[in-house]
mmCIF file of C-alpha atoms in Angstrom:
data_model
loop_
_atom_site.group_PDB
_atom_site.id
_atom_site.type_symbol
_atom_site.label_atom_id
_atom_site.label_comp_id
_atom_site.label_asym_id
_atom_site.label_seq_id
_atom_site.Cartn_x
_atom_site.Cartn_y
_atom_site.Cartn_z
ATOM 1 C CA MET A 19 16.507 22.166 -19.121
ATOM 2 C CA PRO A 20 15.990 18.261 -18.708
ATOM 3 C CA GLN A 21 12.688 17.237 -16.987
ATOM 4 C CA ARG A 22 12.908 16.297 -13.488
ATOM 5 C CA LEU A 23 12.108 12.729 -12.885
ATOM 6 C CA TYR A 24 9.015 12.202 -10.796
ATOM 7 C CA SER A 25 10.046 10.109 -7.695
ATOM 8 C CA CYS A 26 7.156 7.957 -6.355
ATOM 9 C CA THR A 27 6.021 4.419 -5.471
ATOM 10 C CA PRO A 28 2.987 2.678 -6.748
ATOM 11 C CA SER A 29 1.162 3.630 -3.500
ATOM 12 C CA ARG A 30 1.671 7.419 -4.569
ATOM 13 C CA LEU A 31 0.471 6.693 -8.092
ATOM 14 C CA ASN A 32 -2.583 4.738 -6.965
ATOM 15 C CA GLY A 33 -3.330 7.561 -4.212
ATOM 16 C CA TRP A 34 -3.448 10.124 -7.283
ATOM 17 C CA LEU A 35 -5.863 7.710 -9.028
ATOM 18 C CA GLU A 36 -8.221 7.216 -5.955
ATOM 19 C CA CYS A 37 -8.735 10.727 -4.539
ATOM 20 C CA ARG A 38 -6.448 13.620 -5.053
ATOM 21 C CA ARG A 39 -7.377 15.446 -2.135
ATOM 22 C CA ARG A 40 -6.175 12.611 0.081
ATOM 23 C CA TYR A 41 -3.085 12.555 -1.934
ATOM 24 C CA ARG A 42 -2.480 16.131 -1.096
ATOM 25 C CA PHE A 43 -3.053 15.405 2.536
ATOM 26 C CA THR A 44 -0.541 12.469 2.382
ATOM 27 C CA TYR A 45 2.324 13.534 0.432
ATOM 28 C CA LEU A 46 2.276 17.367 0.195
ATOM 29 C CA ASP A 47 0.841 19.150 3.413
ATOM 30 C CA ARG A 48 3.594 19.635 5.961
ATOM 31 C CA PRO A 49 3.070 18.625 8.571
ATOM 32 C CA ALA A 50 0.573 16.180 7.367
ATOM 33 C CA PRO A 51 -2.729 16.507 8.736
ATOM 34 C CA SER A 52 -3.786 14.160 11.817
ATOM 35 C CA LYS A 53 -5.197 10.836 10.714
ATOM 36 C CA GLY A 54 -8.149 8.893 12.215
ATOM 37 C CA PRO A 55 -7.494 6.016 14.640
ATOM 38 C CA PRO A 56 -5.729 2.861 13.662
ATOM 39 C CA TRP A 57 -7.810 0.160 11.623
ATOM 40 C CA ALA A 58 -8.104 -3.404 13.090
ATOM 41 C CA HIS A 59 -7.848 -4.721 9.533
ATOM 42 C CA ASN A 60 -4.668 -3.180 8.934
ATOM 43 C CA SER A 61 -3.343 -4.527 12.197
ATOM 44 C CA VAL A 62 -4.243 -7.814 11.136
ATOM 45 C CA GLY A 63 -2.543 -7.677 7.644
ATOM 46 C CA LEU A 64 0.748 -6.058 8.776
ATOM 47 C CA SER A 65 0.906 -8.696 11.834
ATOM 48 C CA VAL A 66 0.538 -11.394 8.942
ATOM 49 C CA HIS A 67 3.111 -9.680 6.614
ATOM 50 C CA ASN A 68 5.670 -9.093 9.342
ATOM 51 C CA ALA A 69 5.513 -12.944 10.642
ATOM 52 C CA LEU A 70 5.747 -14.377 6.924
ATOM 53 C CA ALA A 71 8.736 -12.134 6.374
ATOM 54 C CA ALA A 72 10.369 -12.957 9.636
ATOM 55 C CA TRP A 73 9.517 -16.838 8.975
ATOM 56 C CA TRP A 74 11.791 -16.841 5.795
ATOM 57 C CA ARG A 75 14.576 -15.172 8.073
ATOM 58 C CA GLU A 76 14.828 -18.108 10.191
ATOM 59 C CA PRO A 77 17.324 -21.051 9.526
ATOM 60 C CA TYR A 78 15.954 -23.620 7.381
ATOM 61 C CA GLU A 79 15.340 -26.197 10.194
ATOM 62 C CA ARG A 80 13.213 -23.730 12.106
ATOM 63 C CA ARG A 81 10.691 -23.008 9.108
ATOM 64 C CA THR A 82 7.677 -24.888 10.306
ATOM 65 C CA PRO A 83 4.140 -24.028 10.566
ATOM 66 C CA GLU A 84 4.484 -23.852 14.215
ATOM 67 C CA THR A 85 7.394 -21.255 13.995
ATOM 68 C CA ALA A 86 5.138 -18.964 11.897
ATOM 69 C CA GLY A 87 2.334 -19.379 14.404
ATOM 70 C CA ALA A 88 4.424 -18.311 17.184
ATOM 71 C CA LEU A 89 5.931 -15.172 15.021
ATOM 72 C CA LEU A 90 2.518 -14.055 14.559
ATOM 73 C CA THR A 91 1.613 -14.234 18.327
ATOM 74 C CA ASN A 92 4.527 -12.651 19.640
ATOM 75 C CA ALA A 93 4.417 -9.673 17.146
ATOM 76 C CA TRP A 94 0.634 -9.153 17.235
ATOM 77 C CA ILE A 95 -0.243 -5.567 16.632
ATOM 78 C CA ASP A 96 -3.025 -4.948 18.880
ATOM 79 C CA GLU A 97 -4.695 -1.734 17.407
ATOM 80 C CA GLY A 98 -8.031 -0.636 16.294
ATOM 81 C CA PHE A 99 -9.741 -3.683 17.807
ATOM 82 C CA ARG A 100 -13.071 -3.153 19.766
ATOM 83 C CA ASP A 101 -12.001 -4.717 22.648
ATOM 84 C CA ARG A 102 -9.400 -7.322 24.118
ATOM 85 C CA GLU A 103 -11.564 -10.475 23.417
ATOM 86 C CA GLN A 104 -11.845 -9.274 19.607
ATOM 87 C CA SER A 105 -8.050 -8.825 19.615
ATOM 88 C CA LEU A 106 -7.412 -12.212 20.890
ATOM 89 C CA SER A 107 -9.942 -13.671 18.573
ATOM 90 C CA TRP A 108 -8.420 -12.406 15.331
ATOM 91 C CA ARG A 109 -4.749 -13.332 16.701
ATOM 92 C CA GLU A 110 -6.079 -16.709 16.635
ATOM 93 C CA ARG A 111 -7.441 -16.400 12.959
ATOM 94 C CA ALA A 112 -4.412 -14.712 11.864
ATOM 95 C CA ARG A 113 -2.299 -17.595 13.402
ATOM 96 C CA GLU A 114 -4.268 -20.138 11.677
ATOM 97 C CA MET A 115 -3.772 -18.157 8.571
ATOM 98 C CA VAL A 116 -0.204 -18.238 8.713
ATOM 99 C CA THR A 117 0.270 -21.793 9.787
ATOM 100 C CA GLY A 118 -1.804 -22.846 7.247
ATOM 101 C CA TYR A 119 -0.154 -20.956 4.532
ATOM 102 C CA THR A 120 3.382 -22.007 5.622
ATOM 103 C CA ARG A 121 2.297 -25.662 5.172
ATOM 104 C CA THR A 122 1.803 -25.195 1.442
ATOM 105 C CA LEU A 123 5.449 -23.638 1.255
ATOM 106 C CA ASP A 124 8.837 -25.636 0.711
ATOM 107 C CA PRO A 125 11.073 -24.245 3.380
ATOM 108 C CA ALA A 126 14.118 -25.066 1.302
ATOM 109 C CA ALA A 127 13.035 -22.610 -1.729
ATOM 110 C CA ASP A 128 14.715 -19.433 -0.408
ATOM 111 C CA PRO A 129 13.124 -16.515 -2.078
ATOM 112 C CA VAL A 130 15.344 -14.208 -4.141
ATOM 113 C CA GLY A 131 14.129 -11.652 -1.858
ATOM 114 C CA VAL A 132 11.640 -10.929 0.989
ATOM 115 C CA GLU A 133 10.418 -7.413 1.746
ATOM 116 C CA ARG A 134 12.649 -6.251 -0.775
ATOM 117 C CA THR A 135 12.786 -2.812 -2.539
ATOM 118 C CA VAL A 136 12.888 -2.851 -6.273
ATOM 119 C CA ALA A 137 13.492 0.202 -8.460
ATOM 120 C CA THR A 138 13.507 1.210 -11.993
ATOM 121 C CA ARG A 139 13.511 4.502 -14.011
ATOM 122 C CA THR A 140 12.093 5.794 -17.145
ATOM 123 C CA SER A 141 12.582 9.300 -19.005
ATOM 124 C CA VAL A 142 9.477 10.211 -16.684
ATOM 125 C CA ILE A 143 9.659 8.506 -13.117
ATOM 126 C CA ALA A 144 12.112 6.993 -10.843
ATOM 127 C CA VAL A 145 9.733 4.427 -9.144
ATOM 128 C CA SER A 146 10.313 2.045 -6.401
ATOM 129 C CA GLY A 147 8.594 -0.111 -4.115
ATOM 130 C CA ARG A 148 8.820 -3.041 -1.757
ATOM 131 C CA VAL A 149 7.627 -6.462 -2.806
ATOM 132 C CA ASP A 150 6.522 -8.935 -0.271
ATOM 133 C CA ARG A 151 8.257 -11.929 -1.648
ATOM 134 C CA LEU A 152 10.157 -12.385 -5.014
ATOM 135 C CA ASP A 153 10.379 -16.139 -6.087
ATOM 136 C CA ARG A 154 12.619 -17.475 -8.803
ATOM 137 C CA ARG A 155 11.078 -20.427 -10.641
ATOM 138 C CA GLY A 156 13.227 -21.986 -13.206
ATOM 139 C CA ASP A 157 14.855 -19.223 -15.161
ATOM 140 C CA GLU A 158 12.058 -16.538 -14.339
ATOM 141 C CA LEU A 159 11.191 -14.354 -11.299
ATOM 142 C CA VAL A 160 7.712 -14.134 -9.632
ATOM 143 C CA VAL A 161 6.210 -11.323 -7.774
ATOM 144 C CA VAL A 162 4.195 -12.536 -4.948
ATOM 145 C CA ASP A 163 2.033 -10.306 -2.793
ATOM 146 C CA TYR A 164 0.073 -11.244 0.416
ATOM 147 C CA LYS A 165 -3.205 -10.363 0.814
ATOM 148 C CA THR A 166 -5.421 -10.745 4.083
ATOM 149 C CA GLY A 167 -8.717 -8.630 3.034
ATOM 150 C CA ARG A 168 -12.401 -10.005 3.290
ATOM 151 C CA ARG A 169 -12.739 -10.285 -0.427
ATOM 152 C CA PRO A 170 -11.480 -13.111 -2.277
ATOM 153 C CA LEU A 171 -9.370 -12.346 -5.235
ATOM 154 C CA THR A 172 -9.362 -13.080 -9.109
ATOM 155 C CA ALA A 173 -6.897 -13.273 -11.956
ATOM 156 C CA ASP A 174 -8.398 -9.841 -12.990
ATOM 157 C CA ASP A 175 -7.189 -8.227 -9.816
ATOM 158 C CA ALA A 176 -3.740 -9.735 -10.555
ATOM 159 C CA ARG A 177 -3.852 -8.759 -14.110
ATOM 160 C CA SER A 178 -4.940 -4.939 -13.471
ATOM 161 C CA SER A 179 -2.456 -4.149 -10.511
ATOM 162 C CA LEU A 180 -0.543 -1.298 -11.444
ATOM 163 C CA ALA A 181 1.847 -2.072 -8.459
ATOM 164 C CA LEU A 182 2.220 -5.802 -9.567
ATOM 165 C CA ALA A 183 3.321 -4.800 -13.032
ATOM 166 C CA VAL A 184 5.466 -1.965 -11.985
ATOM 167 C CA TYR A 185 7.292 -4.312 -9.413
ATOM 168 C CA ALA A 186 7.661 -7.115 -12.353
ATOM 169 C CA VAL A 187 9.544 -4.471 -14.577
ATOM 170 C CA ALA A 188 11.705 -3.228 -11.702
ATOM 171 C CA ALA A 189 12.731 -6.604 -10.577
ATOM 172 C CA SER A 190 13.463 -7.831 -13.954
ATOM 173 C CA ARG A 191 15.630 -4.976 -14.869
ATOM 174 C CA MET A 192 17.613 -5.029 -11.515
ATOM 175 C CA LEU A 193 17.956 -8.947 -11.511
ATOM 176 C CA ARG A 194 18.333 -9.387 -15.236
ATOM 177 C CA LEU A 195 16.129 -12.166 -15.382
ATOM 178 C CA PRO A 196 12.462 -12.319 -17.068
ATOM 179 C CA CYS A 197 9.547 -11.588 -14.667
ATOM 180 C CA ARG A 198 6.138 -11.697 -16.150
ATOM 181 C CA ARG A 199 3.939 -13.704 -13.646
ATOM 182 C CA VAL A 200 2.627 -11.869 -10.652
ATOM 183 C CA GLU A 201 0.286 -13.656 -7.912
ATOM 184 C CA LEU A 202 -1.806 -12.372 -5.069
ATOM 185 C CA HIS A 203 -1.780 -14.841 -2.412
ATOM 186 C CA HIS A 204 -5.048 -14.651 -0.400
ATOM 187 C CA LEU A 205 -4.421 -16.136 2.903
ATOM 188 C CA PRO A 206 -8.080 -16.133 4.308
ATOM 189 C CA THR A 207 -9.156 -18.334 1.486
ATOM 190 C CA ALA A 208 -5.971 -20.063 0.930
ATOM 191 C CA SER A 209 -6.141 -19.190 -2.857
ATOM 192 C CA VAL A 210 -3.900 -17.828 -5.294
ATOM 193 C CA ALA A 211 -4.792 -15.320 -8.044
ATOM 194 C CA ALA A 212 -2.204 -15.020 -10.927
ATOM 195 C CA TRP A 213 -1.614 -13.411 -14.097
ATOM 196 C CA GLU A 214 1.011 -13.854 -16.746
ATOM 197 C CA HIS A 215 1.861 -10.682 -18.324
ATOM 198 C CA THR A 216 3.317 -10.102 -21.555
ATOM 199 C CA GLU A 217 5.953 -7.589 -22.595
ATOM 200 C CA GLU A 218 3.185 -5.433 -24.232
ATOM 201 C CA SER A 219 0.893 -5.505 -20.854
ATOM 202 C CA LEU A 220 3.731 -4.614 -18.704
ATOM 203 C CA ALA A 221 4.649 -1.762 -21.331
ATOM 204 C CA ARG A 222 1.018 -0.494 -21.086
ATOM 205 C CA HIS A 223 1.503 -0.401 -17.214
ATOM 206 C CA LEU A 224 4.590 1.393 -17.412
ATOM 207 C CA ARG A 225 2.950 3.813 -19.733
ATOM 208 C CA ARG A 226 -0.076 4.255 -17.658
ATOM 209 C CA ALA A 227 2.266 4.932 -14.413
ATOM 210 C CA GLU A 228 4.145 7.818 -16.463
ATOM 211 C CA GLU A 229 0.557 9.325 -17.578
ATOM 212 C CA VAL A 230 -0.323 9.546 -13.900
ATOM 213 C CA ALA A 231 2.988 10.912 -12.789
ATOM 214 C CA LEU A 232 2.940 13.680 -15.136
ATOM 215 C CA GLU A 233 -0.684 14.728 -14.092
ATOM 216 C CA ALA A 234 0.518 14.500 -10.396
ATOM 217 C CA SER A 235 4.142 16.180 -10.992
ATOM 218 C CA ARG A 236 2.033 19.070 -12.531
ATOM 219 C CA ALA A 237 -0.055 19.773 -9.470
ATOM 220 C CA ASP A 238 2.749 18.781 -7.185
ATOM 221 C CA ASP A 239 4.600 21.953 -8.884
ATOM 222 C CA ARG A 240 1.978 24.462 -8.487
ATOM 223 C CA TYR A 241 1.193 23.451 -4.994
ATOM 224 C CA ARG A 242 5.119 23.773 -4.081
ATOM 225 C CA GLU A 243 4.970 27.225 -5.823
ATOM 226 C CA TRP A 244 2.123 28.307 -3.699
ATOM 227 C CA ALA A 245 3.734 26.880 -0.349
ATOM 228 C CA ALA A 246 7.128 28.701 -1.109
ATOM 229 C CA SER A 247 5.285 32.045 -1.360
ATOM 230 C CA ARG A 248 3.576 31.355 2.036
ATOM 231 C CA ARG A 249 6.923 30.818 3.860
ATOM 232 C CA ASP A 250 6.844 34.086 5.602
ATOM 233 C CA VAL A 251 3.628 33.190 7.202
ATOM 234 C CA SER A 252 4.013 31.765 10.637
ATOM 235 C CA ALA A 253 3.910 27.945 10.871
ATOM 236 C CA GLY A 254 0.923 27.969 13.239
ATOM 237 C CA ARG A 255 -1.250 29.920 10.750
ATOM 238 C CA ARG A 256 0.191 28.260 7.734
ATOM 239 C CA THR A 257 -0.881 24.473 9.307
ATOM 240 C CA GLY A 258 -3.968 25.532 10.844
ATOM 241 C CA GLY A 259 -2.978 24.148 14.005
ATOM 242 C CA ARG A 260 -5.598 23.716 16.987
ATOM 243 C CA SER A 261 -5.522 23.840 20.681
ATOM 244 C CA ASP A 262 -6.458 20.309 21.067
ATOM 245 C CA GLY A 263 -3.160 18.940 19.117
ATOM 246 C CA VAL A 264 -5.205 17.980 15.676
ATOM 247 C CA ARG A 265 -3.257 18.860 12.784
ATOM 248 C CA THR A 266 -5.616 20.522 10.242
ATOM 249 C CA PRO A 267 -4.780 20.958 6.470
ATOM 250 C CA PRO A 268 -3.447 24.377 5.295
ATOM 251 C CA ALA A 269 -6.131 26.856 4.340
ATOM 252 C CA VAL A 270 -5.153 26.502 0.303
ATOM 253 C CA PRO A 271 -6.463 29.055 -2.045
ATOM 254 C CA PRO A 272 -9.439 27.973 -4.450
ATOM 255 C CA GLU A 273 -6.984 27.794 -7.353
ATOM 256 C CA ILE A 274 -4.672 25.163 -5.542
ATOM 257 C CA ASP A 275 -7.666 23.250 -3.950
ATOM 258 C CA ALA A 276 -9.111 22.746 -7.649
ATOM 259 C CA GLU A 277 -5.912 20.779 -8.429
ATOM 260 C CA PHE A 278 -6.590 18.427 -5.560
ATOM 261 C CA PRO A 279 -10.401 17.711 -5.796
ATOM 262 C CA PRO A 280 -12.055 15.085 -3.567
ATOM 263 C CA ASN A 281 -13.387 12.024 -4.902
ATOM 264 C CA PRO A 282 -16.519 11.033 -2.859
ATOM 265 C CA GLY A 283 -17.509 7.672 -2.764
ATOM 266 C CA PRO A 284 -17.648 4.127 -0.988
ATOM 267 C CA LEU A 285 -13.789 4.569 0.053
ATOM 268 C CA CYS A 286 -14.698 7.764 1.927
ATOM 269 C CA PRO A 287 -15.548 6.026 5.537
ATOM 270 C CA TRP A 288 -12.278 4.368 5.634
ATOM 271 C CA CYS A 289 -10.211 7.351 4.752
ATOM 272 C CA ASP A 290 -7.569 8.096 7.392
ATOM 273 C CA TYR A 291 -8.161 12.000 6.643
ATOM 274 C CA ARG A 292 -11.843 11.723 6.656
ATOM 275 C CA ARG A 293 -12.347 14.215 9.366
ATOM 276 C CA HIS A 294 -10.704 17.019 7.368
ATOM 277 C CA CYS A 295 -13.105 16.281 4.232
ATOM 278 C CA PRO A 296 -16.669 17.541 4.484
ATOM 279 C CA GLU A 297 -17.309 15.924 1.020
ATOM 280 C CA GLY A 298 -16.179 12.527 2.219
ATOM 281 C CA GLN A 299 -17.934 13.032 5.683
ATOM 282 C CA ALA A 300 -21.322 13.566 3.452
ATOM 283 C CA ALA A 301 -20.482 10.620 1.166
ATOM 284 C CA ALA A 302 -21.206 7.974 3.773
ATOM 285 C CA PRO A 303 -21.691 7.145 7.608
ATOM 286 C CA ALA A 304 -18.396 7.012 9.590
ATOM 287 C CA ARG A 305 -17.133 3.400 10.058
ATOM 288 C CA GLN A 306 -15.718 2.029 13.459
ATOM 289 C CA PRO A 307 -11.999 1.187 13.554
ATOM 290 C CA TRP A 308 -12.937 -2.669 13.450
ATOM 291 C CA ASP A 309 -15.737 -2.488 10.749
ATOM 292 C CA GLY A 310 -13.111 -3.766 7.867
ATOM 293 C CA LEU A 311 -12.750 -7.210 9.748
ATOM 294 C CA ALA A 312 -14.829 -10.235 7.913
ATOM 295 C CA ASP A 313 -16.857 -10.321 11.308
ATOM 296 C CA GLY A 314 -17.686 -6.615 11.658
#
């Protein structure tokens, strides 16, 4: 029988690499366990991404820094902040980010794609993902990814990113143009971290994606076989539902749990599923939803 392709995104592959228990909670348990509260730094990032995407969709004559600022203000996501004062302060900082960044852009240089989905297949995976921006510079494509985190980025971040490499391969195959350059645009520092891949380095990333997919696919199959054997169990017992409405993970047997071990470490305080993971809770103290902001 032909091998079924593993359908995935770069986020799913990275999820497997970072923590297999969180991967199970995210992609396999249904209904998915309840998440914790929203994070303020995610609200900032999504607000900025949405404003920049909307800016490129404006008519050419309206692509001004002032428009970018207005788009950010009007679509601000007010979730996860300590209080309204902190939210308003960060809305202003985010507005300055997008107005300053759009001053560096040529409004007439229409991208090939904004928030564009790209996809490709190999003999192992069917992978797809959404690129923040896809530029055409000369006869080549460039993958652009916006970043709003507190940590400045380096060329090594761009070089080692599995997601950016996969996007480059997929974009090149879809649009039949070379795509080797990937860029991380860090708005808080107004800096660009870039890497020029070779065909060999892109192929290495794609092979790595296939290796991860094979590992995850085998574990997925074992989980689904177990889940299928439990279909005669009532939904409430299977999902471990509680009277307070919190959805908890199903009580999987040890042999299945062993396929998805936790990876306790510095990312645990930021995990959406920390409440369901004793090892994660023991790894580090809990974080407040606004602790990911640069000013804490």
